[in-house]
XYZ file of C-alpha atoms in Angstrom:
403
model
C 113.112 61.232 -30.870
C 109.884 59.440 -31.640
C 110.184 57.529 -28.350
C 110.471 60.764 -26.368
C 107.430 62.198 -28.152
C 105.457 59.070 -27.311
C 106.469 59.242 -23.661
C 105.588 62.933 -23.564
C 102.156 62.218 -25.105
C 101.524 59.474 -22.560
C 102.438 61.819 -19.710
C 100.133 64.503 -21.003
C 97.314 62.017 -21.381
C 97.890 60.741 -17.829
C 97.952 64.242 -16.324
C 94.833 65.100 -18.290
C 93.001 62.025 -16.950
C 94.059 62.850 -13.368
C 92.967 66.466 -13.746
C 89.589 65.501 -15.184
C 89.019 62.867 -12.484
C 89.855 65.376 -9.772
C 87.439 67.948 -11.228
C 84.663 65.364 -11.474
C 85.266 64.291 -7.871
C 85.189 67.878 -6.588
C 81.991 68.695 -8.460
C 80.311 65.545 -7.204
C 81.507 66.183 -3.611
C 79.870 69.595 -3.660
C 76.608 68.136 -4.939
C 76.756 65.340 -2.387
C 77.200 67.757 0.549
C 74.329 69.918 -0.634
C 72.119 66.860 -1.133
C 72.979 65.558 2.347
C 71.824 68.791 3.981
C 68.620 68.744 1.925
C 67.732 65.186 2.907
C 68.577 65.636 6.580
C 66.356 68.717 6.592
C 63.335 66.605 5.617
C 64.279 63.322 7.270
C 62.238 62.296 10.280
C 64.156 63.026 13.456
C 62.786 59.977 15.281
C 64.694 57.759 12.808
C 68.033 58.902 14.260
C 68.036 56.381 17.120
C 71.256 54.765 18.337
C 70.509 51.046 18.158
C 70.851 48.148 15.755
C 68.584 49.922 13.261
C 70.879 52.979 13.001
C 73.219 51.232 10.532
C 70.333 50.387 8.235
C 69.054 53.974 8.280
C 72.512 55.402 7.695
C 73.152 53.140 4.690
C 69.774 54.096 3.185
C 70.543 57.755 3.926
C 73.897 57.616 2.153
C 72.439 55.844 -0.867
C 69.576 58.364 -1.066
C 72.070 61.223 -0.805
C 74.138 59.717 -3.588
C 71.035 59.403 -5.783
C 69.971 62.985 -5.133
C 73.471 64.202 -5.961
C 73.369 62.278 -9.251
C 69.979 63.845 -9.986
C 71.388 67.335 -9.370
C 74.308 66.500 -11.653
C 71.931 65.391 -14.424
C 70.001 68.666 -14.086
C 73.172 70.760 -14.270
C 74.694 68.680 -17.072
C 73.154 70.490 -20.002
C 73.493 74.043 -18.579
C 77.120 73.374 -17.650
C 77.840 72.129 -21.149
C 76.177 75.130 -22.772
C 77.995 77.705 -20.656
C 81.288 75.817 -21.119
C 80.874 76.006 -24.894
C 80.354 79.773 -24.768
C 83.296 80.300 -22.418
C 85.651 78.299 -24.644
C 84.374 80.208 -27.656
C 84.964 83.567 -25.991
C 88.381 82.717 -24.456
C 89.938 80.019 -26.637
C 93.544 80.734 -25.617
C 93.074 81.489 -21.950
C 95.490 79.466 -19.816
C 93.240 79.322 -16.739
C 90.384 77.543 -18.534
C 92.428 74.896 -20.321
C 90.945 72.341 -17.938
C 87.551 73.053 -19.476
C 87.627 70.996 -22.643
C 85.582 68.606 -24.687
C 87.069 65.550 -23.014
C 85.825 66.724 -19.607
C 82.338 67.452 -20.955
C 82.091 64.012 -22.600
C 83.332 62.391 -19.387
C 80.645 64.162 -17.328
C 77.914 63.001 -19.696
C 79.146 59.409 -19.547
C 79.365 59.462 -15.762
C 75.886 60.991 -15.409
C 74.432 58.286 -17.643
C 76.298 55.508 -15.795
C 75.408 56.679 -12.288
C 71.768 57.389 -13.235
C 71.273 53.804 -14.344
C 73.202 52.524 -11.351
C 71.035 54.452 -8.904
C 67.744 53.697 -10.645
C 68.196 49.946 -11.107
C 70.604 48.962 -8.343
C 71.139 51.348 -5.428
C 67.599 52.616 -4.812
C 65.936 49.139 -5.027
C 68.606 47.827 -2.674
C 68.067 50.707 -0.232
C 64.301 50.190 -0.214
C 64.325 46.405 0.279
C 67.195 46.666 2.761
C 65.172 49.176 4.798
C 62.038 47.051 4.585
C 63.818 43.875 5.547
C 64.939 45.607 8.770
C 61.427 45.099 10.051
C 61.964 41.337 10.327
C 65.108 41.861 12.366
C 63.270 44.267 14.679
C 60.123 42.230 14.938
C 60.746 41.105 18.501
C 61.255 44.739 19.580
C 57.689 46.533 16.769
C 55.878 43.344 19.484
C 57.273 44.735 22.864
C 55.642 48.104 22.245
C 52.486 46.775 20.619
C 50.227 46.879 23.665
C 51.317 50.375 24.540
C 50.800 51.603 21.047
C 47.311 50.072 20.887
C 46.438 51.702 24.202
C 47.620 55.116 23.008
C 45.771 54.835 19.698
C 42.592 53.786 21.538
C 42.759 56.843 23.739
C 43.288 59.087 20.727
C 40.383 57.439 18.900
C 38.040 57.972 21.878
C 39.109 61.596 22.137
C 38.403 62.143 18.449
C 35.047 60.497 18.724
C 34.083 62.719 21.648
C 35.113 65.771 19.663
C 33.148 64.725 16.609
C 30.145 63.375 18.504
C 28.541 66.810 18.784
C 28.595 67.481 15.068
C 26.156 64.965 13.636
C 25.349 61.398 14.396
C 24.807 60.625 10.727
C 28.306 61.741 9.706
C 31.097 59.264 10.276
C 34.704 60.286 10.509
C 37.783 58.195 10.914
C 41.148 59.172 12.288
C 42.849 59.342 8.897
C 40.267 61.749 7.469
C 40.450 63.983 10.527
C 44.210 64.057 10.470
C 44.221 64.849 6.771
C 41.670 67.636 7.286
C 43.680 69.043 10.179
C 46.866 68.947 8.104
C 45.128 70.779 5.265
C 43.873 73.433 7.680
C 47.404 73.910 9.057
C 48.843 74.291 5.555
C 46.137 76.805 4.607
C 46.724 78.697 7.822
C 50.442 78.948 7.120
C 49.786 80.225 3.602
C 47.365 82.843 4.917
C 49.787 83.901 7.653
C 52.556 84.178 5.030
C 50.343 86.332 2.818
C 49.371 88.460 5.797
C 52.976 89.067 6.750
C 53.970 89.959 3.202
C 54.927 93.573 2.775
C 53.273 95.962 0.342
C 56.115 95.775 -2.157
C 55.960 91.982 -2.113
C 52.215 91.963 -2.816
C 52.318 94.720 -5.449
C 55.657 94.028 -7.084
C 57.202 90.627 -6.395
C 54.165 88.442 -6.914
C 53.045 90.134 -10.142
C 56.648 90.078 -11.442
C 56.883 86.349 -10.754
C 53.574 85.736 -12.514
C 54.646 87.783 -15.538
C 57.988 86.001 -15.614
C 56.334 82.570 -15.597
C 53.982 83.704 -18.353
C 56.889 84.901 -20.482
C 58.939 81.730 -19.962
C 55.972 79.531 -20.849
C 55.255 81.610 -23.957
C 58.874 81.470 -25.104
C 58.912 77.719 -24.576
C 55.827 77.235 -26.736
C 57.317 79.531 -29.397
C 60.586 77.574 -29.497
C 58.728 74.284 -29.739
C 56.619 75.693 -32.597
C 59.776 76.739 -34.421
C 61.257 73.303 -33.827
C 58.155 71.683 -35.360
C 58.624 73.795 -38.456
C 62.288 72.805 -38.622
C 61.381 69.116 -38.286
C 59.029 69.423 -41.222
C 61.540 71.080 -43.600
C 64.982 69.921 -42.364
C 65.911 66.408 -41.347
C 69.015 67.623 -39.503
C 66.732 69.025 -36.798
C 66.193 65.514 -35.498
C 67.741 65.087 -32.014
C 69.574 61.891 -33.000
C 72.354 61.635 -35.521
C 73.246 65.358 -35.485
C 76.899 66.131 -34.934
C 77.711 69.763 -34.347
C 81.032 71.504 -34.857
C 82.260 70.439 -31.434
C 82.564 72.073 -28.043
C 84.121 75.538 -28.163
C 84.032 75.878 -31.951
C 80.668 77.584 -32.547
C 77.925 79.221 -30.505
C 74.758 77.210 -29.981
C 72.518 80.256 -30.483
C 72.350 83.025 -33.034
C 72.207 85.500 -30.159
C 75.472 84.290 -28.692
C 75.893 84.353 -24.928
C 72.508 85.946 -24.355
C 70.769 83.139 -26.285
C 72.727 80.521 -24.352
C 71.683 82.137 -21.043
C 68.053 82.069 -22.187
C 68.358 78.387 -23.014
C 69.744 77.663 -19.541
C 66.885 79.579 -17.905
C 64.308 77.640 -19.923
C 65.968 74.331 -19.055
C 65.730 75.047 -15.367
C 62.138 76.227 -15.916
C 61.288 72.911 -17.539
C 62.777 71.005 -14.619
C 60.979 73.073 -11.970
C 57.656 72.859 -13.835
C 58.101 69.065 -14.217
C 58.672 68.659 -10.458
C 55.743 70.909 -9.573
C 53.505 69.142 -12.011
C 54.502 65.750 -10.668
C 53.714 66.652 -7.059
C 50.474 68.375 -8.117
C 48.991 65.092 -9.288
C 46.362 63.717 -6.949
C 47.981 60.327 -6.711
C 51.227 61.922 -5.503
C 49.732 64.604 -3.268
C 50.675 62.746 -0.074
C 54.122 62.050 -1.519
C 55.425 65.558 -0.825
C 58.187 65.511 1.856
C 57.595 67.442 5.008
C 60.330 69.198 6.962
C 61.635 67.005 9.780
C 58.812 64.485 9.399
C 59.505 62.378 6.293
C 59.983 58.623 6.568
C 63.056 57.083 4.998
C 60.991 55.028 2.567
C 59.266 58.188 1.315
C 62.647 59.868 0.933
C 63.770 56.966 -1.246
C 60.660 57.282 -3.327
C 61.191 61.023 -3.786
C 64.832 60.531 -4.763
C 63.802 57.987 -7.423
C 61.163 60.370 -8.804
C 63.600 63.297 -8.964
C 66.206 61.022 -10.608
C 63.758 59.967 -13.344
C 62.733 63.584 -14.079
C 66.344 64.883 -14.039
C 67.621 62.063 -16.239
C 64.983 62.809 -18.797
C 65.685 66.574 -18.789
C 68.549 66.616 -21.364
C 66.640 64.397 -23.798
C 63.450 66.412 -23.355
C 65.219 69.749 -23.841
C 66.924 68.533 -27.038
C 63.817 66.873 -28.428
C 61.710 69.982 -27.926
C 64.325 72.175 -29.533
C 64.910 74.235 -26.395
C 68.628 73.804 -27.084
C 70.640 72.642 -30.032
C 73.417 71.088 -27.944
C 74.000 67.505 -29.096
C 73.169 64.693 -26.720
C 76.427 63.046 -25.645
C 77.072 59.610 -24.239
C 74.194 57.190 -23.805
C 71.706 60.047 -23.768
C 71.845 60.263 -27.575
C 71.646 56.513 -28.243
C 67.913 56.036 -27.854
C 66.438 54.537 -31.009
C 63.239 56.535 -30.854
C 65.200 59.795 -31.182
C 65.595 58.968 -34.856
C 61.889 58.324 -35.414
C 60.412 61.339 -37.098
C 56.773 60.627 -36.148
C 57.524 60.104 -32.458
C 59.594 63.277 -32.212
C 57.022 65.294 -34.109
C 54.130 63.919 -32.044
C 55.975 64.698 -28.842
C 56.530 68.314 -29.918
C 52.910 68.715 -31.033
C 51.621 67.253 -27.763
C 53.794 69.569 -25.686
C 52.812 72.653 -27.711
C 49.061 71.907 -27.560
C 48.919 70.936 -23.911
C 51.069 73.841 -22.750
C 48.996 76.320 -24.773
C 45.769 74.960 -23.297
C 47.202 75.223 -19.782
C 48.381 78.763 -20.466
C 44.943 79.817 -21.672
C 43.169 78.011 -18.836
C 45.339 79.392 -16.052
C 45.561 82.967 -17.324
C 41.833 83.592 -16.953
C 39.980 86.855 -16.656
C 40.118 86.731 -12.842
C 43.888 86.344 -12.905
C 44.184 89.206 -15.378
C 42.054 91.439 -13.155
C 44.232 90.783 -10.095
C 47.376 91.284 -12.170
C 46.148 94.565 -13.585
C 45.208 95.793 -10.145
C 48.599 94.878 -8.752
C 50.362 96.664 -11.571
C 48.062 99.671 -11.410
C 46.686 99.093 -14.899
C 43.073 98.662 -13.821
C 42.554 102.403 -14.125
C 43.200 102.130 -17.871
C 40.174 99.782 -18.255
C 42.124 97.197 -20.240
C 39.979 94.294 -19.171
C 36.598 93.209 -20.393
C 34.994 93.271 -16.963
C 32.615 96.219 -16.464
C 33.831 98.851 -14.044
C 32.761 98.562 -10.454
C 31.508 102.128 -10.474
C 29.230 101.392 -13.423
C 28.064 98.129 -11.952
C 27.129 99.742 -8.664
C 25.712 102.945 -10.186
C 21.936 103.239 -9.509
C 19.587 103.758 -12.406
C 16.901 106.305 -12.741
C 14.172 104.174 -11.159
C 16.273 103.556 -8.043
C 17.341 100.046 -8.950
C 20.942 99.025 -9.709
C 22.026 98.356 -13.250
C 22.009 94.760 -14.288
C 24.775 93.240 -16.390
C-alpha cells in the first residue's frame, strides 16, 4: 500500500513538473514573439542583406530578442505574482486554476533570475563582440567600397558647405552638427503636426486627464514610500529581506483586497515606465533612443541590456520602497544589502525627497494655468496669476496697469 502511494506521489510530481514547464514555455514563447516584432520594427532594414554577414546579424537578432523577452518577463513577474495571489485567495477550490500555484510562481522567479544573469553576463557580451568581430571578416569587402564612400561623402560635404556659406563666414558647421540639427527639426515638426491634428476632445480631455493621472500616481508613490519609512522606523519586519509571508494564496497583500492589489500593479508599471523615460532623458543617452527602421544592431544590443538592467531591478526596487509587500522570491531576495537598515532607509528617503522635488518643479504655475484652462477651471480664478482682463485694463490716465 505504501509502495502504491509512493508511485502515485511520484506520478503527481512528474505531471506537475511537466505542466509547469509547459506553462513557462508558453508564456516565454508569447513574450519572445512580441519582442521579435518590436526589435524588427526598429532594426535597420539595410542590415537584412543576404550574404556571409546575414548569419551574424541573425544570431545577434535572436539573442537580443531573447534578452528583451527576459526583460519583459522580469517586468511582469511581480504583477503576475500579485494577481495570482488574489485569484487563488478568491477561488481556492476552483478546478480550472489548479495549475496556478506556489510552485509555479517560485519557478518563474527562479527562471527570471537565472535568465537575467545569463543574458547580462553571457549572451549580450557574446552578441556584441560577435557582431563587432564580423568587421574583420568583412574587411576585404568595408575596402572595396571605400573609394566610392569617400567620393559620396565629399560631395555631401561640399553641398553642405555651399548651403551654409551664405550664413556667416565666422560660423563653422560640420556635417554631424547639421545632421543633428536637421534631425531635431524633423522631430519638432512631427510633434507640432501631431498636436495640430489632435482633435478638440484630445486637447481638452485626454491630455489633461493623462497629466492628472501622472500627478496622482506620483503622489501616491511618494505617500506609500513615506508610510514605508515610518514602518521601517518602528517595525523591523518591514525590511525587504528576511520577511516570510503567509504564502501564496493564503492572505491578501493589501488591506483593500483586490483593489489594493490592482493599485500596486499600476504603480509597479508606472515605476518601470518612469525609469525608462528617465533613463532616455539623460543627456548622455539622448542619442541612444532607437529609431523606427533605422537602428543599428549594436545600438539594439545596448538598448536590450539597458532595459534588462532596469527590469531586473524593478522587483527589488518595488519591494524596497514598500510599493508592494510581496516577498522577494528566488535570488531576488538574497542580496545582503536588503537586510541593512541604513541602506534601505537611505534609499527610501532619497526616493521620497527627489520625487517630491521633481513633482514641485514640474507642476509649476504655468502648467497649472494650462491645466486649469483645459479643464475649464480658469473661470473660477483658482490660480495666483492676475486675470488677463485686469492686466490689460487701462487705468484712468490712459496707461495700462502694471503688475
